[in-house]
Amino acid sequence: MAERLKHAQSHGAVLRYVGTLEGSRVSAGIREFPHDHPIAATKGSDNIIAFTTKRHSRTPLVVQGPGAGADVTAMGVFSDILKLLNYLPH
């Protein structure tokens, strides 16, 4: 990871953890973004969604705002894990 960060910084980019939905494909992971990309501008616990569509192919439609914060997010993730346990065979 340190090498990946160093590589990104060497050419003026940043790393962000993002989820992507393309058609029926969903993925999540760390991706590299140039500083002028809207996702590169996120700070702290901000949330951002960038819609890249046929109409917004050159410049994505961006919705950005403050996130819930670490405590609320952690509780939400924990709650989701508990819900998923109901689907496991007992």
PDB file of N, CA and C in Angstrom:
ATOM      1  N   MET A   1       0.831  -1.189   0.000  1.00  0.00           N
ATOM      2  CA  MET A   1       0.000   0.000   0.000  1.00  0.00           C
ATOM      3  C   MET A   1       0.876   1.252   0.000  1.00  0.00           C
ATOM      4  N   ALA A   2       1.978   1.210   0.743  1.00  0.00           N
ATOM      5  CA  ALA A   2       2.869   2.368   0.788  1.00  0.00           C
ATOM      6  C   ALA A   2       3.419   2.685  -0.603  1.00  0.00           C
ATOM      7  N   GLU A   3       3.751   1.642  -1.358  1.00  0.00           N
ATOM      8  CA  GLU A   3       4.251   1.852  -2.722  1.00  0.00           C
ATOM      9  C   GLU A   3       3.170   2.447  -3.622  1.00  0.00           C
ATOM     10  N   ARG A   4       1.968   1.975  -3.442  1.00  0.00           N
ATOM     11  CA  ARG A   4       0.851   2.481  -4.252  1.00  0.00           C
ATOM     12  C   ARG A   4       0.606   3.958  -3.960  1.00  0.00           C
ATOM     13  N   LEU A   5       0.653   4.329  -2.685  1.00  0.00           N
ATOM     14  CA  LEU A   5       0.481   5.727  -2.293  1.00  0.00           C
ATOM     15  C   LEU A   5       1.615   6.581  -2.848  1.00  0.00           C
ATOM     16  N   LYS A   6       2.828   6.087  -2.725  1.00  0.00           N
ATOM     17  CA  LYS A   6       3.991   6.820  -3.229  1.00  0.00           C
ATOM     18  C   LYS A   6       3.874   7.038  -4.737  1.00  0.00           C
ATOM     19  N   HIS A   7       3.454   6.009  -5.455  1.00  0.00           N
ATOM     20  CA  HIS A   7       3.275   6.119  -6.906  1.00  0.00           C
ATOM     21  C   HIS A   7       2.223   7.175  -7.249  1.00  0.00           C
ATOM     22  N   ALA A   8       1.093   7.147  -6.553  1.00  0.00           N
ATOM     23  CA  ALA A   8       0.030   8.127  -6.807  1.00  0.00           C
ATOM     24  C   ALA A   8       0.529   9.545  -6.543  1.00  0.00           C
ATOM     25  N   GLN A   9       1.188   9.737  -5.421  1.00  0.00           N
ATOM     26  CA  GLN A   9       1.675  11.067  -5.056  1.00  0.00           C
ATOM     27  C   GLN A   9       2.742  11.565  -6.026  1.00  0.00           C
ATOM     28  N   SER A  10       3.509  10.648  -6.607  1.00  0.00           N
ATOM     29  CA  SER A  10       4.593  11.050  -7.509  1.00  0.00           C
ATOM     30  C   SER A  10       4.076  11.731  -8.774  1.00  0.00           C
ATOM     31  N   HIS A  11       2.846  11.472  -9.144  1.00  0.00           N
ATOM     32  CA  HIS A  11       2.294  12.161 -10.310  1.00  0.00           C
ATOM     33  C   HIS A  11       1.013  12.930  -9.971  1.00  0.00           C
ATOM     34  N   GLY A  12       0.949  13.418  -8.726  1.00  0.00           N
ATOM     35  CA  GLY A  12      -0.115  14.346  -8.337  1.00  0.00           C
ATOM     36  C   GLY A  12      -1.489  13.742  -8.211  1.00  0.00           C
ATOM     37  N   ALA A  13      -1.562  12.484  -7.792  1.00  0.00           N
ATOM     38  CA  ALA A  13      -2.859  11.826  -7.634  1.00  0.00           C
ATOM     39  C   ALA A  13      -3.075  11.454  -6.171  1.00  0.00           C
ATOM     40  N   VAL A  14      -4.295  11.043  -5.856  1.00  0.00           N
ATOM     41  CA  VAL A  14      -4.635  10.602  -4.501  1.00  0.00           C
ATOM     42  C   VAL A  14      -5.305   9.236  -4.586  1.00  0.00           C
ATOM     43  N   LEU A  15      -5.317   8.521  -3.467  1.00  0.00           N
ATOM     44  CA  LEU A  15      -6.003   7.236  -3.374  1.00  0.00           C
ATOM     45  C   LEU A  15      -7.286   7.426  -2.585  1.00  0.00           C
ATOM     46  N   ARG A  16      -8.362   6.814  -3.059  1.00  0.00           N
ATOM     47  CA  ARG A  16      -9.645   6.863  -2.362  1.00  0.00           C
ATOM     48  C   ARG A  16     -10.280   5.482  -2.418  1.00  0.00           C
ATOM     49  N   TYR A  17     -10.972   5.111  -1.335  1.00  0.00           N
ATOM     50  CA  TYR A  17     -11.728   3.867  -1.306  1.00  0.00           C
ATOM     51  C   TYR A  17     -13.103   4.167  -1.885  1.00  0.00           C
ATOM     52  N   VAL A  18     -13.449   3.493  -2.967  1.00  0.00           N
ATOM     53  CA  VAL A  18     -14.708   3.782  -3.655  1.00  0.00           C
ATOM     54  C   VAL A  18     -15.454   2.509  -4.022  1.00  0.00           C
ATOM     55  N   GLY A  19     -16.754   2.656  -4.143  1.00  0.00           N
ATOM     56  CA  GLY A  19     -17.602   1.599  -4.681  1.00  0.00           C
ATOM     57  C   GLY A  19     -18.065   2.024  -6.060  1.00  0.00           C
ATOM     58  N   THR A  20     -18.198   1.064  -6.949  1.00  0.00           N
ATOM     59  CA  THR A  20     -18.590   1.351  -8.325  1.00  0.00           C
ATOM     60  C   THR A  20     -19.727   0.428  -8.738  1.00  0.00           C
ATOM     61  N   LEU A  21     -20.701   0.999  -9.419  1.00  0.00           N
ATOM     62  CA  LEU A  21     -21.813   0.230  -9.973  1.00  0.00           C
ATOM     63  C   LEU A  21     -21.859   0.504 -11.467  1.00  0.00           C
ATOM     64  N   GLU A  22     -21.644  -0.543 -12.264  1.00  0.00           N
ATOM     65  CA  GLU A  22     -21.699  -0.430 -13.718  1.00  0.00           C
ATOM     66  C   GLU A  22     -22.617  -1.521 -14.233  1.00  0.00           C
ATOM     67  N   GLY A  23     -23.816  -1.131 -14.652  1.00  0.00           N
ATOM     68  CA  GLY A  23     -24.801  -2.125 -15.072  1.00  0.00           C
ATOM     69  C   GLY A  23     -25.164  -2.996 -13.889  1.00  0.00           C
ATOM     70  N   SER A  24     -24.904  -4.284 -13.997  1.00  0.00           N
ATOM     71  CA  SER A  24     -25.186  -5.190 -12.874  1.00  0.00           C
ATOM     72  C   SER A  24     -23.920  -5.562 -12.109  1.00  0.00           C
ATOM     73  N   ARG A  25     -22.789  -4.951 -12.455  1.00  0.00           N
ATOM     74  CA  ARG A  25     -21.521  -5.234 -11.775  1.00  0.00           C
ATOM     75  C   ARG A  25     -21.290  -4.240 -10.644  1.00  0.00           C
ATOM     76  N   VAL A  26     -20.918  -4.757  -9.492  1.00  0.00           N
ATOM     77  CA  VAL A  26     -20.613  -3.926  -8.327  1.00  0.00           C
ATOM     78  C   VAL A  26     -19.207  -4.272  -7.865  1.00  0.00           C
ATOM     79  N   SER A  27     -18.422  -3.251  -7.541  1.00  0.00           N
ATOM     80  CA  SER A  27     -17.081  -3.491  -7.018  1.00  0.00           C
ATOM     81  C   SER A  27     -16.749  -2.418  -5.991  1.00  0.00           C
ATOM     82  N   ALA A  28     -15.791  -2.715  -5.153  1.00  0.00           N
ATOM     83  CA  ALA A  28     -15.312  -1.747  -4.164  1.00  0.00           C
ATOM     84  C   ALA A  28     -13.819  -1.967  -3.982  1.00  0.00           C
ATOM     85  N   GLY A  29     -13.106  -0.874  -3.814  1.00  0.00           N
ATOM     86  CA  GLY A  29     -11.670  -0.995  -3.613  1.00  0.00           C
ATOM     87  C   GLY A  29     -11.004   0.363  -3.656  1.00  0.00           C
ATOM     88  N   ILE A  30      -9.702   0.339  -3.524  1.00  0.00           N
ATOM     89  CA  ILE A  30      -8.917   1.571  -3.542  1.00  0.00           C
ATOM     90  C   ILE A  30      -8.550   1.888  -4.984  1.00  0.00           C
ATOM     91  N   ARG A  31      -8.858   3.121  -5.380  1.00  0.00           N
ATOM     92  CA  ARG A  31      -8.556   3.579  -6.739  1.00  0.00           C
ATOM     93  C   ARG A  31      -7.795   4.888  -6.691  1.00  0.00           C
ATOM     94  N   GLU A  32      -7.097   5.151  -7.758  1.00  0.00           N
ATOM     95  CA  GLU A  32      -6.301   6.368  -7.885  1.00  0.00           C
ATOM     96  C   GLU A  32      -7.086   7.408  -8.682  1.00  0.00           C
ATOM     97  N   PHE A  33      -7.058   8.665  -8.193  1.00  0.00           N
ATOM     98  CA  PHE A  33      -7.756   9.750  -8.872  1.00  0.00           C
ATOM     99  C   PHE A  33      -6.837  10.957  -8.997  1.00  0.00           C
ATOM    100  N   PRO A  34      -6.879  11.657 -10.149  1.00  0.00           N
ATOM    101  CA  PRO A  34      -6.113  12.896 -10.271  1.00  0.00           C
ATOM    102  C   PRO A  34      -6.718  13.966  -9.356  1.00  0.00           C
ATOM    103  N   HIS A  35      -5.900  14.933  -8.971  1.00  0.00           N
ATOM    104  CA  HIS A  35      -6.365  15.972  -8.037  1.00  0.00           C
ATOM    105  C   HIS A  35      -7.558  16.760  -8.555  1.00  0.00           C
ATOM    106  N   ASP A  36      -7.741  16.828  -9.872  1.00  0.00           N
ATOM    107  CA  ASP A  36      -8.863  17.607 -10.398  1.00  0.00           C
ATOM    108  C   ASP A  36     -10.158  16.799 -10.508  1.00  0.00           C
ATOM    109  N   HIS A  37     -10.158  15.549 -10.088  1.00  0.00           N
ATOM    110  CA  HIS A  37     -11.381  14.731 -10.098  1.00  0.00           C
ATOM    111  C   HIS A  37     -12.194  15.047  -8.847  1.00  0.00           C
ATOM    112  N   PRO A  38     -13.528  15.118  -8.948  1.00  0.00           N
ATOM    113  CA  PRO A  38     -14.357  15.441  -7.775  1.00  0.00           C
ATOM    114  C   PRO A  38     -14.127  14.512  -6.580  1.00  0.00           C
ATOM    115  N   ILE A  39     -13.882  13.238  -6.817  1.00  0.00           N
ATOM    116  CA  ILE A  39     -13.685  12.302  -5.707  1.00  0.00           C
ATOM    117  C   ILE A  39     -12.395  12.609  -4.952  1.00  0.00           C
ATOM    118  N   ALA A  40     -11.409  13.181  -5.628  1.00  0.00           N
ATOM    119  CA  ALA A  40     -10.150  13.532  -4.966  1.00  0.00           C
ATOM    120  C   ALA A  40     -10.342  14.641  -3.937  1.00  0.00           C
ATOM    121  N   ALA A  41     -11.412  15.420  -4.063  1.00  0.00           N
ATOM    122  CA  ALA A  41     -11.633  16.569  -3.179  1.00  0.00           C
ATOM    123  C   ALA A  41     -12.259  16.198  -1.837  1.00  0.00           C
ATOM    124  N   THR A  42     -12.660  14.946  -1.648  1.00  0.00           N
ATOM    125  CA  THR A  42     -13.309  14.579  -0.383  1.00  0.00           C
ATOM    126  C   THR A  42     -12.324  14.672   0.771  1.00  0.00           C
ATOM    127  N   LYS A  43     -12.833  15.092   1.903  1.00  0.00           N
ATOM    128  CA  LYS A  43     -12.020  15.226   3.118  1.00  0.00           C
ATOM    129  C   LYS A  43     -12.729  14.547   4.273  1.00  0.00           C
ATOM    130  N   GLY A  44     -11.962  13.973   5.180  1.00  0.00           N
ATOM    131  CA  GLY A  44     -12.527  13.398   6.401  1.00  0.00           C
ATOM    132  C   GLY A  44     -13.613  12.383   6.123  1.00  0.00           C
ATOM    133  N   SER A  45     -14.768  12.598   6.735  1.00  0.00           N
ATOM    134  CA  SER A  45     -15.870  11.639   6.593  1.00  0.00           C
ATOM    135  C   SER A  45     -16.909  12.081   5.560  1.00  0.00           C
ATOM    136  N   ASP A  46     -16.513  12.986   4.654  1.00  0.00           N
ATOM    137  CA  ASP A  46     -17.435  13.410   3.596  1.00  0.00           C
ATOM    138  C   ASP A  46     -17.870  12.223   2.751  1.00  0.00           C
ATOM    139  N   ASN A  47     -19.065  12.311   2.233  1.00  0.00           N
ATOM    140  CA  ASN A  47     -19.580  11.342   1.269  1.00  0.00           C
ATOM    141  C   ASN A  47     -19.687  12.033  -0.079  1.00  0.00           C
ATOM    142  N   ILE A  48     -19.460  11.273  -1.127  1.00  0.00           N
ATOM    143  CA  ILE A  48     -19.591  11.831  -2.472  1.00  0.00           C
ATOM    144  C   ILE A  48     -20.081  10.732  -3.408  1.00  0.00           C
ATOM    145  N   ILE A  49     -20.973  11.108  -4.288  1.00  0.00           N
ATOM    146  CA  ILE A  49     -21.439  10.203  -5.335  1.00  0.00           C
ATOM    147  C   ILE A  49     -21.237  10.936  -6.653  1.00  0.00           C
ATOM    148  N   ALA A  50     -20.549  10.295  -7.579  1.00  0.00           N
ATOM    149  CA  ALA A  50     -20.326  10.869  -8.905  1.00  0.00           C
ATOM    150  C   ALA A  50     -21.039   9.991  -9.925  1.00  0.00           C
ATOM    151  N   PHE A  51     -22.040  10.546 -10.577  1.00  0.00           N
ATOM    152  CA  PHE A  51     -22.804   9.823 -11.592  1.00  0.00           C
ATOM    153  C   PHE A  51     -22.187  10.098 -12.961  1.00  0.00           C
ATOM    154  N   THR A  52     -21.661   9.059 -13.590  1.00  0.00           N
ATOM    155  CA  THR A  52     -21.154   9.173 -14.951  1.00  0.00           C
ATOM    156  C   THR A  52     -22.147   8.440 -15.845  1.00  0.00           C
ATOM    157  N   THR A  53     -22.832   9.194 -16.674  1.00  0.00           N
ATOM    158  CA  THR A  53     -23.886   8.641 -17.535  1.00  0.00           C
ATOM    159  C   THR A  53     -23.631   9.083 -18.976  1.00  0.00           C
ATOM    160  N   LYS A  54     -24.493   8.677 -19.875  1.00  0.00           N
ATOM    161  CA  LYS A  54     -24.362   9.146 -21.262  1.00  0.00           C
ATOM    162  C   LYS A  54     -24.408  10.670 -21.309  1.00  0.00           C
ATOM    163  N   ARG A  55     -25.311  11.248 -20.558  1.00  0.00           N
ATOM    164  CA  ARG A  55     -25.453  12.703 -20.542  1.00  0.00           C
ATOM    165  C   ARG A  55     -24.295  13.375 -19.807  1.00  0.00           C
ATOM    166  N   HIS A  56     -23.799  12.724 -18.779  1.00  0.00           N
ATOM    167  CA  HIS A  56     -22.718  13.293 -17.965  1.00  0.00           C
ATOM    168  C   HIS A  56     -21.443  12.471 -18.132  1.00  0.00           C
ATOM    169  N   SER A  57     -21.044  12.229 -19.367  1.00  0.00           N
ATOM    170  CA  SER A  57     -19.878  11.380 -19.612  1.00  0.00           C
ATOM    171  C   SER A  57     -18.561  12.138 -19.475  1.00  0.00           C
ATOM    172  N   ARG A  58     -18.539  13.401 -19.838  1.00  0.00           N
ATOM    173  CA  ARG A  58     -17.290  14.171 -19.744  1.00  0.00           C
ATOM    174  C   ARG A  58     -17.082  14.743 -18.348  1.00  0.00           C
ATOM    175  N   THR A  59     -18.153  15.173 -17.723  1.00  0.00           N
ATOM    176  CA  THR A  59     -18.097  15.717 -16.368  1.00  0.00           C
ATOM    177  C   THR A  59     -19.193  15.048 -15.555  1.00  0.00           C
ATOM    178  N   PRO A  60     -18.833  14.239 -14.552  1.00  0.00           N
ATOM    179  CA  PRO A  60     -19.870  13.529 -13.791  1.00  0.00           C
ATOM    180  C   PRO A  60     -20.755  14.482 -12.991  1.00  0.00           C
ATOM    181  N   LEU A  61     -21.995  14.067 -12.778  1.00  0.00           N
ATOM    182  CA  LEU A  61     -22.916  14.781 -11.897  1.00  0.00           C
ATOM    183  C   LEU A  61     -22.538  14.388 -10.475  1.00  0.00           C
ATOM    184  N   VAL A  62     -22.216  15.366  -9.626  1.00  0.00           N
ATOM    185  CA  VAL A  62     -21.669  15.087  -8.299  1.00  0.00           C
ATOM    186  C   VAL A  62     -22.627  15.538  -7.206  1.00  0.00           C
ATOM    187  N   VAL A  63     -22.852  14.654  -6.241  1.00  0.00           N
ATOM    188  CA  VAL A  63     -23.607  14.969  -5.030  1.00  0.00           C
ATOM    189  C   VAL A  63     -22.648  14.731  -3.874  1.00  0.00           C
ATOM    190  N   GLN A  64     -22.422  15.768  -3.053  1.00  0.00           N
ATOM    191  CA  GLN A  64     -21.433  15.672  -1.984  1.00  0.00           C
ATOM    192  C   GLN A  64     -21.969  16.315  -0.716  1.00  0.00           C
ATOM    193  N   GLY A  65     -21.588  15.749   0.428  1.00  0.00           N
ATOM    194  CA  GLY A  65     -22.001  16.319   1.698  1.00  0.00           C
ATOM    195  C   GLY A  65     -21.346  15.613   2.865  1.00  0.00           C
ATOM    196  N   PRO A  66     -21.602  16.107   4.065  1.00  0.00           N
ATOM    197  CA  PRO A  66     -20.973  15.505   5.243  1.00  0.00           C
ATOM    198  C   PRO A  66     -21.508  14.106   5.508  1.00  0.00           C
ATOM    199  N   GLY A  67     -20.621  13.244   5.955  1.00  0.00           N
ATOM    200  CA  GLY A  67     -21.020  11.895   6.347  1.00  0.00           C
ATOM    201  C   GLY A  67     -21.535  11.890   7.773  1.00  0.00           C
ATOM    202  N   ALA A  68     -21.907  10.735   8.229  1.00  0.00           N
ATOM    203  CA  ALA A  68     -22.478  10.604   9.572  1.00  0.00           C
ATOM    204  C   ALA A  68     -21.415  10.668  10.661  1.00  0.00           C
ATOM    205  N   GLY A  69     -20.165  10.428  10.317  1.00  0.00           N
ATOM    206  CA  GLY A  69     -19.109  10.388  11.318  1.00  0.00           C
ATOM    207  C   GLY A  69     -18.762   8.951  11.678  1.00  0.00           C
ATOM    208  N   ALA A  70     -17.619   8.789  12.319  1.00  0.00           N
ATOM    209  CA  ALA A  70     -17.091   7.452  12.608  1.00  0.00           C
ATOM    210  C   ALA A  70     -18.008   6.628  13.504  1.00  0.00           C
ATOM    211  N   ASP A  71     -18.528   7.221  14.579  1.00  0.00           N
ATOM    212  CA  ASP A  71     -19.353   6.463  15.529  1.00  0.00           C
ATOM    213  C   ASP A  71     -20.634   5.937  14.886  1.00  0.00           C
ATOM    214  N   VAL A  72     -21.344   6.806  14.188  1.00  0.00           N
ATOM    215  CA  VAL A  72     -22.603   6.402  13.565  1.00  0.00           C
ATOM    216  C   VAL A  72     -22.345   5.384  12.457  1.00  0.00           C
ATOM    217  N   THR A  73     -21.293   5.597  11.679  1.00  0.00           N
ATOM    218  CA  THR A  73     -20.958   4.655  10.613  1.00  0.00           C
ATOM    219  C   THR A  73     -20.604   3.292  11.180  1.00  0.00           C
ATOM    220  N   ALA A  74     -19.802   3.254  12.235  1.00  0.00           N
ATOM    221  CA  ALA A  74     -19.422   1.980  12.858  1.00  0.00           C
ATOM    222  C   ALA A  74     -20.651   1.239  13.368  1.00  0.00           C
ATOM    223  N   MET A  75     -21.574   1.941  13.991  1.00  0.00           N
ATOM    224  CA  MET A  75     -22.795   1.299  14.485  1.00  0.00           C
ATOM    225  C   MET A  75     -23.636   0.769  13.322  1.00  0.00           C
ATOM    226  N   GLY A  76     -23.688   1.503  12.230  1.00  0.00           N
ATOM    227  CA  GLY A  76     -24.427   1.052  11.059  1.00  0.00           C
ATOM    228  C   GLY A  76     -23.834  -0.213  10.459  1.00  0.00           C
ATOM    229  N   VAL A  77     -22.506  -0.257  10.362  1.00  0.00           N
ATOM    230  CA  VAL A  77     -21.834  -1.452   9.843  1.00  0.00           C
ATOM    231  C   VAL A  77     -22.079  -2.634  10.768  1.00  0.00           C
ATOM    232  N   PHE A  78     -21.955  -2.410  12.073  1.00  0.00           N
ATOM    233  CA  PHE A  78     -22.182  -3.487  13.046  1.00  0.00           C
ATOM    234  C   PHE A  78     -23.618  -4.004  12.944  1.00  0.00           C
ATOM    235  N   SER A  79     -24.569  -3.098  12.803  1.00  0.00           N
ATOM    236  CA  SER A  79     -25.973  -3.484  12.654  1.00  0.00           C
ATOM    237  C   SER A  79     -26.177  -4.321  11.393  1.00  0.00           C
ATOM    238  N   ASP A  80     -25.528  -3.917  10.298  1.00  0.00           N
ATOM    239  CA  ASP A  80     -25.641  -4.681   9.053  1.00  0.00           C
ATOM    240  C   ASP A  80     -25.060  -6.085   9.211  1.00  0.00           C
ATOM    241  N   ILE A  81     -23.947  -6.207   9.917  1.00  0.00           N
ATOM    242  CA  ILE A  81     -23.341  -7.525  10.156  1.00  0.00           C
ATOM    243  C   ILE A  81     -24.289  -8.404  10.957  1.00  0.00           C
ATOM    244  N   LEU A  82     -24.903  -7.832  11.986  1.00  0.00           N
ATOM    245  CA  LEU A  82     -25.854  -8.610  12.788  1.00  0.00           C
ATOM    246  C   LEU A  82     -27.035  -9.082  11.938  1.00  0.00           C
ATOM    247  N   LYS A  83     -27.514  -8.234  11.040  1.00  0.00           N
ATOM    248  CA  LYS A  83     -28.615  -8.628  10.153  1.00  0.00           C
ATOM    249  C   LYS A  83     -28.191  -9.767   9.231  1.00  0.00           C
ATOM    250  N   LEU A  84     -26.958  -9.704   8.729  1.00  0.00           N
ATOM    251  CA  LEU A  84     -26.463 -10.751   7.833  1.00  0.00           C
ATOM    252  C   LEU A  84     -26.354 -12.098   8.535  1.00  0.00           C
ATOM    253  N   LEU A  85     -26.112 -12.078   9.839  1.00  0.00           N
ATOM    254  CA  LEU A  85     -26.019 -13.333  10.587  1.00  0.00           C
ATOM    255  C   LEU A  85     -27.306 -14.139  10.496  1.00  0.00           C
ATOM    256  N   ASN A  86     -28.430 -13.469  10.320  1.00  0.00           N
ATOM    257  CA  ASN A  86     -29.716 -14.162  10.186  1.00  0.00           C
ATOM    258  C   ASN A  86     -29.782 -15.032   8.933  1.00  0.00           C
ATOM    259  N   TYR A  87     -28.949 -14.729   7.941  1.00  0.00           N
ATOM    260  CA  TYR A  87     -28.964 -15.489   6.692  1.00  0.00           C
ATOM    261  C   TYR A  87     -28.033 -16.698   6.718  1.00  0.00           C
ATOM    262  N   LEU A  88     -27.194 -16.796   7.739  1.00  0.00           N
ATOM    263  CA  LEU A  88     -26.280 -17.935   7.841  1.00  0.00           C
ATOM    264  C   LEU A  88     -27.010 -19.137   8.411  1.00  0.00           C
ATOM    265  N   PRO A  89     -26.658 -20.327   7.930  1.00  0.00           N
ATOM    266  CA  PRO A  89     -27.293 -21.523   8.505  1.00  0.00           C
ATOM    267  C   PRO A  89     -26.891 -21.687   9.967  1.00  0.00           C
ATOM    268  N   HIS A  90     -27.843 -22.111  10.786  1.00  0.00           N
ATOM    269  CA  HIS A  90     -27.569 -22.272  12.217  1.00  0.00           C
ATOM    270  C   HIS A  90     -27.234 -23.698  12.542  1.00  0.00           C
TER     271      HIS A  90
END
